[in-house]
Short mmCIF file of C-alpha atoms in Angstrom, two decimals:
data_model
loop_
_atom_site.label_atom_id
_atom_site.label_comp_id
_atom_site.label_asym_id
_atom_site.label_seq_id
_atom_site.Cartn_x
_atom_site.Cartn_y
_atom_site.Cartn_z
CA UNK A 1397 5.36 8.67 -14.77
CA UNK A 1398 4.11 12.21 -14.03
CA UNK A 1399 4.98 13.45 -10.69
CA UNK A 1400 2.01 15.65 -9.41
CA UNK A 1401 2.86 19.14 -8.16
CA UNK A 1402 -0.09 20.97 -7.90
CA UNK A 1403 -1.35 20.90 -4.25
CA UNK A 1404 -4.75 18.88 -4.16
CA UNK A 1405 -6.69 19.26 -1.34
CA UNK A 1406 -6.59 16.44 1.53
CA UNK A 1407 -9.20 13.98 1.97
CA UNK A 1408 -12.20 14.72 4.31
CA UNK A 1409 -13.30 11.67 6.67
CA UNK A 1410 -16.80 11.65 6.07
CA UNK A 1411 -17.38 10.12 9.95
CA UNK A 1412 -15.35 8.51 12.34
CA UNK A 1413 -13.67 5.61 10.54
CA UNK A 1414 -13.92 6.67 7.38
CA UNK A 1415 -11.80 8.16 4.81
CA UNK A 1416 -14.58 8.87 1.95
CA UNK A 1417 -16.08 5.47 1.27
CA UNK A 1418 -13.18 3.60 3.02
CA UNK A 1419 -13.06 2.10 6.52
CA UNK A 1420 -15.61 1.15 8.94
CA UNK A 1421 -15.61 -1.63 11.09
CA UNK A 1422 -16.42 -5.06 9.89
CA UNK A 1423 -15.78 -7.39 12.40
CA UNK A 1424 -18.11 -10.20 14.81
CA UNK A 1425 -20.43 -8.50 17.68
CA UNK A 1426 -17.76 -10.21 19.87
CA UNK A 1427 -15.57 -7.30 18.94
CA UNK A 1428 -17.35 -4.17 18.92
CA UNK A 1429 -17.20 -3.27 22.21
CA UNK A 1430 -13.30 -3.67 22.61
CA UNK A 1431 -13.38 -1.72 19.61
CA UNK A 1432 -15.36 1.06 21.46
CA UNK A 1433 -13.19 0.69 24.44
CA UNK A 1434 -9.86 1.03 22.23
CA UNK A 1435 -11.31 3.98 20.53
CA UNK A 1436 -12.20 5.54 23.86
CA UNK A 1437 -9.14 5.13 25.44
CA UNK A 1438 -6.72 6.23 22.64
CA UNK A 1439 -9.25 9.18 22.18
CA UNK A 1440 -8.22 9.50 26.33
CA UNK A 1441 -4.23 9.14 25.89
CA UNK A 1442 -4.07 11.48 22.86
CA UNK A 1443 -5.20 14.52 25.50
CA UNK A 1444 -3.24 12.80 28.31
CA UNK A 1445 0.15 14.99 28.66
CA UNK A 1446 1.07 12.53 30.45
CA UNK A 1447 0.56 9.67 28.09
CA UNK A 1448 2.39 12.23 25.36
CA UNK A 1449 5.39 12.76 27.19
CA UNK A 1450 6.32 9.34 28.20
CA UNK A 1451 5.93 8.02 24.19
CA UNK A 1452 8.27 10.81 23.37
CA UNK A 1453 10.80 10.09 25.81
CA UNK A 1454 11.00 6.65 24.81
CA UNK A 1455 10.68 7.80 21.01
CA UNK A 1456 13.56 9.71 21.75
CA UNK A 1457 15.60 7.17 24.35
CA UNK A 1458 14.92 4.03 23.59
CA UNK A 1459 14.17 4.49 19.77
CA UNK A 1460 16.53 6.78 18.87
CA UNK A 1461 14.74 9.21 17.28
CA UNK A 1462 14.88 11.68 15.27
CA UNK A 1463 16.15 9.63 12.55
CA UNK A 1464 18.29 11.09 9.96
CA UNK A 1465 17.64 12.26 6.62
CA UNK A 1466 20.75 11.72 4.95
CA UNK A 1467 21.86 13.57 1.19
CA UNK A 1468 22.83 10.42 -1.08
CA UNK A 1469 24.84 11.98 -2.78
CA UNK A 1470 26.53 9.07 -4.95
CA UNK A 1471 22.99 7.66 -5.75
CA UNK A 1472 22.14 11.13 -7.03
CA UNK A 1473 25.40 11.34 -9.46
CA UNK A 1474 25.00 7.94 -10.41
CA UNK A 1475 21.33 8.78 -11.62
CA UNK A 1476 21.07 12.27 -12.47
CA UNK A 1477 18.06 14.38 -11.99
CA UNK A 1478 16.82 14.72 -8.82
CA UNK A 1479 18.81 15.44 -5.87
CA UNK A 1480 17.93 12.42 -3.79
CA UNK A 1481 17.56 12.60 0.75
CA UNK A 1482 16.65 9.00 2.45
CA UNK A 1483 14.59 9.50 5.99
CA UNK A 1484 17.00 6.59 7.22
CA UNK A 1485 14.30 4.98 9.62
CA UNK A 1486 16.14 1.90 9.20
CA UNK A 1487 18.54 3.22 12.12
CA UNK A 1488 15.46 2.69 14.65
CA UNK A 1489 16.04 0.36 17.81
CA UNK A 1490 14.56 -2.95 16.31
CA UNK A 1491 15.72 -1.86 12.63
CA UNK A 1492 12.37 -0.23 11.15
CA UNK A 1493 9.92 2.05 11.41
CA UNK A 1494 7.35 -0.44 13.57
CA UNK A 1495 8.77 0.19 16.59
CA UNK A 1496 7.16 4.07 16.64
CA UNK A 1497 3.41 2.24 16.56
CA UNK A 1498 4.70 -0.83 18.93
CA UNK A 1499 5.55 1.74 21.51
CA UNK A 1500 2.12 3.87 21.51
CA UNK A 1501 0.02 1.15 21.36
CA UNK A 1502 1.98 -0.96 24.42
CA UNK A 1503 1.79 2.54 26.30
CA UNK A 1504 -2.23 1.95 25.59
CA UNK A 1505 -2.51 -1.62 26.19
CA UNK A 1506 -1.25 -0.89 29.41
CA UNK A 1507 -3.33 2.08 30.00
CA UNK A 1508 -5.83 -0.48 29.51
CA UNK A 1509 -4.32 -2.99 31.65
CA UNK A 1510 -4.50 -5.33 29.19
CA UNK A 1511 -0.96 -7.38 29.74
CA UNK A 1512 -1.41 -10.34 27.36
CA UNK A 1513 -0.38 -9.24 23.97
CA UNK A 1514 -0.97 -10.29 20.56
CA UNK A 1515 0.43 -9.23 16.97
CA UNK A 1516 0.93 -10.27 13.28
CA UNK A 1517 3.76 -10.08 11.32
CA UNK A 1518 4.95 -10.41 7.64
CA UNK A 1519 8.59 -9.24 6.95
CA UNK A 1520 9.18 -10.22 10.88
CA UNK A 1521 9.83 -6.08 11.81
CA UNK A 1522 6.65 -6.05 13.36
CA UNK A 1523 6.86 -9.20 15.77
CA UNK A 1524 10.21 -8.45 16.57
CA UNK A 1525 9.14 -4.43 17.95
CA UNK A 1526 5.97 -5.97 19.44
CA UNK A 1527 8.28 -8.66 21.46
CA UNK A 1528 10.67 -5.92 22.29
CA UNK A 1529 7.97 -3.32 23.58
CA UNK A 1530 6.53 -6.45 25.62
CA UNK A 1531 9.99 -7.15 27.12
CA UNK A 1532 10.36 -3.45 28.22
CA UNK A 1533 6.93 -3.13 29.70
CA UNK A 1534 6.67 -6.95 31.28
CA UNK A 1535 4.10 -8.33 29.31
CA UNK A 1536 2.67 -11.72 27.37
CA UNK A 1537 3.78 -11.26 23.91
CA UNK A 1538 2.03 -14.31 21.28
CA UNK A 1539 2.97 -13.17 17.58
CA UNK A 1540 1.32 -14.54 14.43
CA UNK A 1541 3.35 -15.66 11.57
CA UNK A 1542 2.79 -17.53 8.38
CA UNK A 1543 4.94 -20.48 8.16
CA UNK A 1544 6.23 -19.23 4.60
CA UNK A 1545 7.22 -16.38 6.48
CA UNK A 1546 8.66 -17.87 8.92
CA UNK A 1547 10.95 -19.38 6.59
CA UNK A 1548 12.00 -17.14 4.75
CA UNK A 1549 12.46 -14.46 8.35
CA UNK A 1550 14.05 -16.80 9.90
CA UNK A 1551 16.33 -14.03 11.56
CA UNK A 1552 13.32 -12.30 13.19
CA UNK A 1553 11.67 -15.62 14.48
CA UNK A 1554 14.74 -16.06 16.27
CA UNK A 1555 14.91 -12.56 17.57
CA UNK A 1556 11.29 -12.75 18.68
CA UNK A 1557 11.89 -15.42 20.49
CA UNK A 1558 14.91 -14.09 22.20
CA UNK A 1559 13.04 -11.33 23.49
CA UNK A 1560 10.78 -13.92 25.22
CA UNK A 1561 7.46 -13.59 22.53
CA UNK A 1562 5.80 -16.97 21.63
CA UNK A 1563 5.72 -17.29 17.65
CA UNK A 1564 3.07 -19.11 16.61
CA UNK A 1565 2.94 -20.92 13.14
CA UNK A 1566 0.14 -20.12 10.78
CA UNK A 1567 -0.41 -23.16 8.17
CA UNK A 1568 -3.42 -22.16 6.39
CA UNK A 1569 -4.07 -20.21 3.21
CA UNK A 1570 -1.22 -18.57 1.91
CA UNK A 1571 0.53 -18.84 5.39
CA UNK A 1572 1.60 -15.47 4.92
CA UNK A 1573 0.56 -11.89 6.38
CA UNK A 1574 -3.09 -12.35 5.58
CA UNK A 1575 -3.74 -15.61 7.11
CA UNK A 1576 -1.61 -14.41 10.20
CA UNK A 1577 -4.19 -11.38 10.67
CA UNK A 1578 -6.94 -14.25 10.53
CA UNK A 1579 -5.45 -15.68 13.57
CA UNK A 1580 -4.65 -12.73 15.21
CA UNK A 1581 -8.58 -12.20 14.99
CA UNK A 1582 -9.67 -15.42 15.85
CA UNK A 1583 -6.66 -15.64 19.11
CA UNK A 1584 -8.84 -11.90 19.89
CA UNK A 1585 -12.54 -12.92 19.67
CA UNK A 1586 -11.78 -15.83 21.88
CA UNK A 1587 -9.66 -13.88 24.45
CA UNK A 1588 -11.33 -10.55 24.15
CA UNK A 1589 -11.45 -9.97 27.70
CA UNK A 1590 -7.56 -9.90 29.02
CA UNK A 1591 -6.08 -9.21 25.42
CA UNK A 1592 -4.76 -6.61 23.52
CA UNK A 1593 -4.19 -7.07 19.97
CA UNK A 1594 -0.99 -4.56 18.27
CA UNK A 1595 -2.01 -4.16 14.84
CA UNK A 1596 1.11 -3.70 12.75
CA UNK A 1597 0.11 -1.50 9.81
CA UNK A 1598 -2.76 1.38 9.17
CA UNK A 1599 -5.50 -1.19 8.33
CA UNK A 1600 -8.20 -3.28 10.11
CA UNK A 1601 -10.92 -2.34 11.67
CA UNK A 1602 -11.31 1.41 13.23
CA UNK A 1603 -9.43 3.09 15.27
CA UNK A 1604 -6.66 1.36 14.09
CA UNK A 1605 -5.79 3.10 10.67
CA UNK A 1606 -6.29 5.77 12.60
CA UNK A 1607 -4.36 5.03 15.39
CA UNK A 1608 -1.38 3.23 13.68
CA UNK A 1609 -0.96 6.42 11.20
CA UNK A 1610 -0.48 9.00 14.09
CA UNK A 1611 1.95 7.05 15.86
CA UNK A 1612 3.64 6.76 12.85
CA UNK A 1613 3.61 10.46 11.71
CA UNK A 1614 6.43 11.29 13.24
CA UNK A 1615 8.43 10.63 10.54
CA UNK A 1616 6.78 13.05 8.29
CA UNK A 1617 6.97 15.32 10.75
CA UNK A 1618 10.73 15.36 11.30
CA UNK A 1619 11.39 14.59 8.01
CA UNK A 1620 9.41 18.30 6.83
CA UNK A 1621 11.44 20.07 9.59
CA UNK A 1622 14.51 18.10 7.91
CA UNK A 1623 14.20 19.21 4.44
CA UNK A 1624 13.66 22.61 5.45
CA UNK A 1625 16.74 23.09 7.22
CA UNK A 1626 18.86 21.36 4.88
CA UNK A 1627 17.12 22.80 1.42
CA UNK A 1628 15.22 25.28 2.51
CA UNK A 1629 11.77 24.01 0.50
CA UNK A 1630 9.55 21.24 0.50
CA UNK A 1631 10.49 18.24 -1.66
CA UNK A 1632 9.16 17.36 -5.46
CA UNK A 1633 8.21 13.93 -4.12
CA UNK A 1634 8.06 11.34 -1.29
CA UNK A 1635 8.57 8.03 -2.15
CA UNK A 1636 7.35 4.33 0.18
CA UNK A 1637 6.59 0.85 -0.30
CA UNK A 1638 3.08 0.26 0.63
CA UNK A 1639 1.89 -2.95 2.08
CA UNK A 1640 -0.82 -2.13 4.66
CA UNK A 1641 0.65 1.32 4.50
CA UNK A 1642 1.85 2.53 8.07
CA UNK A 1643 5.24 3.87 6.99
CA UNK A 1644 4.02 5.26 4.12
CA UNK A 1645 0.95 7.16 5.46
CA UNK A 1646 3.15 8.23 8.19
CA UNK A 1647 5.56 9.58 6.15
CA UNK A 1648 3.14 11.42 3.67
CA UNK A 1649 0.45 13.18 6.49
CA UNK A 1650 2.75 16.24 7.19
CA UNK A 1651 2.93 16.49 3.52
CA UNK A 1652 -1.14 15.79 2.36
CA UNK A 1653 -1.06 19.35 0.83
CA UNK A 1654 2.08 18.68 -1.18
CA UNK A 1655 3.10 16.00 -3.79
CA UNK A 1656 3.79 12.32 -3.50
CA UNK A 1657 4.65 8.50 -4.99
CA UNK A 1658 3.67 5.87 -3.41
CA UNK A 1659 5.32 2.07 -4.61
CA UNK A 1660 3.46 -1.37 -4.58
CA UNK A 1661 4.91 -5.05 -5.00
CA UNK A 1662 5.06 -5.37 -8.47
CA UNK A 1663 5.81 -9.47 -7.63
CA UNK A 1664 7.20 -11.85 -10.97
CA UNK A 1665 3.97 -10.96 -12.90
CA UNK A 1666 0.97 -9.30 -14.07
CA UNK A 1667 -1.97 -12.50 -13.71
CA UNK A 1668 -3.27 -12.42 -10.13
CA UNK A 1669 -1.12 -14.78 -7.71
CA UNK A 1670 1.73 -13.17 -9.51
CA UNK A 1671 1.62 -9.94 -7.69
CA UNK A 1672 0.69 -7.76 -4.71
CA UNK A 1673 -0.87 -4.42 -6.58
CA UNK A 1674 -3.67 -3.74 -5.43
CA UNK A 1675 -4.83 -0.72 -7.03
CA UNK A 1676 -3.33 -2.21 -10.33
CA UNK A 1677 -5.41 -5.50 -9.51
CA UNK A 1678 -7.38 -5.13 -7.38
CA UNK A 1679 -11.04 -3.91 -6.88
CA UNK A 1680 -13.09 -2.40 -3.57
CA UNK A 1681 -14.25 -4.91 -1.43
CA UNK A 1682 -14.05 -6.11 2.86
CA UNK A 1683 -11.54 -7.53 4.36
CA UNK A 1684 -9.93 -7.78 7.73
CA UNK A 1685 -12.74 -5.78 9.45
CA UNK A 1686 -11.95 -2.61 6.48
CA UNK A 1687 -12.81 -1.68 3.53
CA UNK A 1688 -10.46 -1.26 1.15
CA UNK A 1689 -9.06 -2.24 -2.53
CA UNK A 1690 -8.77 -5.69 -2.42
CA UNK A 1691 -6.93 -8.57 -5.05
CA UNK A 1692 -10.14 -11.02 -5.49
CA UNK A 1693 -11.17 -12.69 -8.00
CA UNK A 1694 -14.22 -13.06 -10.39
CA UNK A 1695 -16.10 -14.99 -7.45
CA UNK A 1696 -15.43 -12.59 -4.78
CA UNK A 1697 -12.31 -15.22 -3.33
CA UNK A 1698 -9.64 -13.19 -1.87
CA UNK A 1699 -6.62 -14.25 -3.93
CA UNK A 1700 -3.48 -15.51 -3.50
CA UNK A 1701 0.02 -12.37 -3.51
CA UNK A 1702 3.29 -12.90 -4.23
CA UNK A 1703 6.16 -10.50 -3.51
CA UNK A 1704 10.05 -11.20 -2.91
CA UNK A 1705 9.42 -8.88 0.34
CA UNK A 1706 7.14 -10.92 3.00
CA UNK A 1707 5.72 -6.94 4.17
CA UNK A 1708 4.48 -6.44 1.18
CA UNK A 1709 2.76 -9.78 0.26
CA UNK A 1710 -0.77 -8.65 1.28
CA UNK A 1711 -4.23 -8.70 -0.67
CA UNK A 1712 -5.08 -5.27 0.96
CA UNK A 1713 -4.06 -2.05 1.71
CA UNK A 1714 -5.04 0.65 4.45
CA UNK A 1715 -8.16 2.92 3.88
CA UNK A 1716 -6.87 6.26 3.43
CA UNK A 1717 -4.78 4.86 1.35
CA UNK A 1718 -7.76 3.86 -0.68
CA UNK A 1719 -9.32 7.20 -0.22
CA UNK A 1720 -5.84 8.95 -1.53
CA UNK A 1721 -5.82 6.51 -4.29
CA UNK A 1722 -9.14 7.29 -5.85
CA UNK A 1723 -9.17 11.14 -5.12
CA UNK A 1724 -6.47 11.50 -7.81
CA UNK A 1725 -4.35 13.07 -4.63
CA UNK A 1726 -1.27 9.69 -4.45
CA UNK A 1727 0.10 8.29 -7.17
CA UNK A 1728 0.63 4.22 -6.73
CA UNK A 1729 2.84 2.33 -8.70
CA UNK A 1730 3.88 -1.29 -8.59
CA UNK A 1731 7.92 -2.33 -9.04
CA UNK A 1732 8.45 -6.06 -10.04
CA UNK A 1733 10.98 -8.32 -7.91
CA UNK A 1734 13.90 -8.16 -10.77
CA UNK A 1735 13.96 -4.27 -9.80
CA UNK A 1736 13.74 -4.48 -6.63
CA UNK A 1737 16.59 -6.95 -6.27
CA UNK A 1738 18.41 -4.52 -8.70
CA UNK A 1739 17.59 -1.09 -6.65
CA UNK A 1740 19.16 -3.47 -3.28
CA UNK A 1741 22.36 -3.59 -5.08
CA UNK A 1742 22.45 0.06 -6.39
CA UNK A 1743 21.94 1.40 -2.83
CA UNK A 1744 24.46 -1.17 -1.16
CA UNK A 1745 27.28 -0.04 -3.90
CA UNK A 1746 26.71 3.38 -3.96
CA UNK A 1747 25.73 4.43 -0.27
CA UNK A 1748 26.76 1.64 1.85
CA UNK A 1749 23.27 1.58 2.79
CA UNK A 1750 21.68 -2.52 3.08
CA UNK A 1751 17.38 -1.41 2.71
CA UNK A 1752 14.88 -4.11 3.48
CA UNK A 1753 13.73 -5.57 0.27
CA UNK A 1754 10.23 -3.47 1.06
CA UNK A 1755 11.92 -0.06 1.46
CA UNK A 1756 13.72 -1.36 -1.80
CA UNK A 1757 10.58 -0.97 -3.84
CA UNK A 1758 10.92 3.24 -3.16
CA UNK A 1759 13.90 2.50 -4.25
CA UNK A 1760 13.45 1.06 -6.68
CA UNK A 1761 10.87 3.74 -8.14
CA UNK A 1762 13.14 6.59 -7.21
CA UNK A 1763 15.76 4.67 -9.67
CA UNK A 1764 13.35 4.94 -12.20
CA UNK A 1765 11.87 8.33 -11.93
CA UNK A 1766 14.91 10.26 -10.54
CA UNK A 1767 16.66 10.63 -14.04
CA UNK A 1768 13.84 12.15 -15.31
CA UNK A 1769 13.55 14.98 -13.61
CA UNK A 1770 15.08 18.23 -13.37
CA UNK A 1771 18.02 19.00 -11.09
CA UNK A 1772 16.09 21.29 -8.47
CA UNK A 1773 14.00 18.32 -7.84
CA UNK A 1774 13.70 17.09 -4.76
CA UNK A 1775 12.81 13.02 -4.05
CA UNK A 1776 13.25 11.57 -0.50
CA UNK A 1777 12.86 8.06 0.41
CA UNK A 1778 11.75 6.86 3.45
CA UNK A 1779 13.84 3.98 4.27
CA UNK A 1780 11.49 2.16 6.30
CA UNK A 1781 13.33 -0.91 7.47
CA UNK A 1782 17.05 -1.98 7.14
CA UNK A 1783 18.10 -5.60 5.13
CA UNK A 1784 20.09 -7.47 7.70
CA UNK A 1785 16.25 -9.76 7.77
CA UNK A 1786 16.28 -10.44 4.24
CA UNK A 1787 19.97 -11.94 3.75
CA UNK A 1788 18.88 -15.32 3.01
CA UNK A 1789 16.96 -14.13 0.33
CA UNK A 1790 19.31 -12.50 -1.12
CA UNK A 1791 21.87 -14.78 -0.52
CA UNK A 1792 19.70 -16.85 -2.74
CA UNK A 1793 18.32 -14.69 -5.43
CA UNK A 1794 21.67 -12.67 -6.27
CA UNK A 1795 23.79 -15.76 -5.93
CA UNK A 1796 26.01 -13.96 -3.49
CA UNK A 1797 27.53 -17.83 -2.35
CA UNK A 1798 28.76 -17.84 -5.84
CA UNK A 1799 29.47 -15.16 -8.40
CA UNK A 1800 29.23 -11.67 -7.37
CA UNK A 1801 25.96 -10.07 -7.39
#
């Protein structure tokens, strides 16, 4: 895989909600006005000092950022090539990056006085900063889960419900992320009124890929003050998983005028079902109130994803992620379950560092790419989420009952 290094220029939104043909808002009439009103009011916080100061105090206090962006240097002997930095956003209050969006957009909600809450979740990261942020502000938190999800996040169902959220079960389709988005619409149309709906990754309908991405670019921000100090240039590449794509497109936006990789769940195979690539497999098309690459098949039927990571096990992916994707600017590559398992191991043994089996999928790719290139190279990886979750999986899938991993 080529890394790009010539600086392409950023994508232009065409209008609001847009990025090139990507976007919009495709959702019931029952929805468009809270849409307006959400759009209106976050357009009203980002000029509120006010509004600013309190999300970086709690960024800052209750987050604990600025996260680190740590030199691993054993990876980077082990592999050769590239010296490798990981943006350790794994150290966050809640254990991932969600918890920068969850804050902004319960700071909104209440703006809004909207108190009753409601969310989706995949991997569980989501839920769990959602229920936290509704614990700290004192409000109704009902989270959306697949049931397969539930299963296998067991951890963060528990956790969610510690912090006083109501998990509900979602038993149709899949019963994974997509059919807990469904929900999370339906639970919105019918309660449009009193309800705010937290949208966990830079997708849906606008503002929200929008709205999730700037609460989220904080980490690209720190993390291009970071590299500076420590190196004194800008890095070769900058390498995410991408589900729906909010730690990813918050990492890369300080960056839009440098060079990136961005990773996909590669799943068990290549025939749809197998896998959650979208750009590999998938073709344009609505879903979720935006449009947006989308796995489908001949008929138009959205199709069925499969990835060992629950946050990546989607049949979409954010807009300007789309946009990126199709100007030639992002590079998007898929990493199969095998590696990913693989790149868990490599990190654990080497750094002492347990990722989440998404931010294993940069991993992963970094594994793969890192030996290939020259010495001055610079990769960082932002480590979006921390594995503590996703021991039962591994438990199961590196035998670690029985003989060592």
């Amino acid at each position: 895989m080529a890394v790009a290094t010539i600086p392409i220029e950023p994508i232009t939104r065409t209008k609001p909600g847009r990025f090139g043909a990507y976007g919009g808002r495709y959702v019931p009439e029952t929805l468009m006005a809270a849409l307006e009103e959400l759009e209106h009011a976050y357009a009203e916080a980002q000029a509120d000092p006010a509004f600013q100061v309190e999300l970086a105090s709690l960024l800052k206090d209750f987050a604990g950022r600025p996260t680190p962006l740590y030199f691993a240097k054993r990876l980077t002997e082990s592999l050769g090539g590239a010296r490798i930095y990981i943006k350790r956003e794994d150290l966050l209050h809640t254990g991932a990056h969600k918890i920068n969006n969850a804050l902004g957009q319960g700071l909104l909600a209440r703006r809004m006085g909207k108190h009753r809450i409601i969310a989706e979740t995949g991997a569980g990261q989501h839920g769990v900063a959602t229920a936290t942020v509704c614990a700290l502000l004192g409000m109704e938190c009902i989270v959306y889960m697949g049931d397969v999800d539930m299963a296998r996040q067991e951890l963060n169902v528990l956790r969610m419900r510690l912090l006083g959220a109501e998990v509900r079960g979602v038993s149709s389709g899949s019963k994974t992320l997509k059919d807990a988005v469904n929900e999370a619409l339906r639970d919105w149309v019918t309660n449009v009124r009193d309800t705010y709906y937290i949208l966990g990754s830079a997708l849906g309908p606008h503002p929200y890929p929008t709205m999730v991405r700037d609460f989220n670019r904080v980490i690209g921000i720190e993390m291009r003050q970071q590299i500076l100090e420590k190196e004194g240039r800008l890095p070769t590449a900058i390498v995410a998983c991408v589900g729906g794509g909010s730690n990813a497109i918050g990492a890369f936006h300080a960056f839009l005028d440098d060079s990136e990789v961005r990773v996909e769940a590669g799943g068990r195979g290549k025939a749809l079902g197998d896998h959650a690539a979208r750009f590999e497999g998938g073709v344009p098309g609505v879903l979720q109130g935006t449009y947006s690459y989308v796995l489908q098949d001949e008929d138009g039927q959205v199709s069925l994803t499969h990835s060992v990571s629950a946050g990546l096990d989607y049949a979409t992916v954010g807009p300007e992620h789309a946009a990126l994707h199709d100007s030639g600017r992002a590079e998007y590559v898929s990493a199969g379950d095998a590696h990913v398992l693989e790149a868990v191991v490599k990190l654990a043994r080497t750094e002492g560092i347990l990722p989440a089996l998404e931010s294993a999928h940069a991993v992963a790719e970094c594994i793969r790419i890192a030996p290939k290139m020259a010495p001055h190279d610079i990769l960082v990886i932002n480590l979006s989420g921390r594995g503590d979750k996703d021991m039962g999986i591994l438990a199961r899938e590196l035998n670690l009952q029985g003989a060592q991993a």
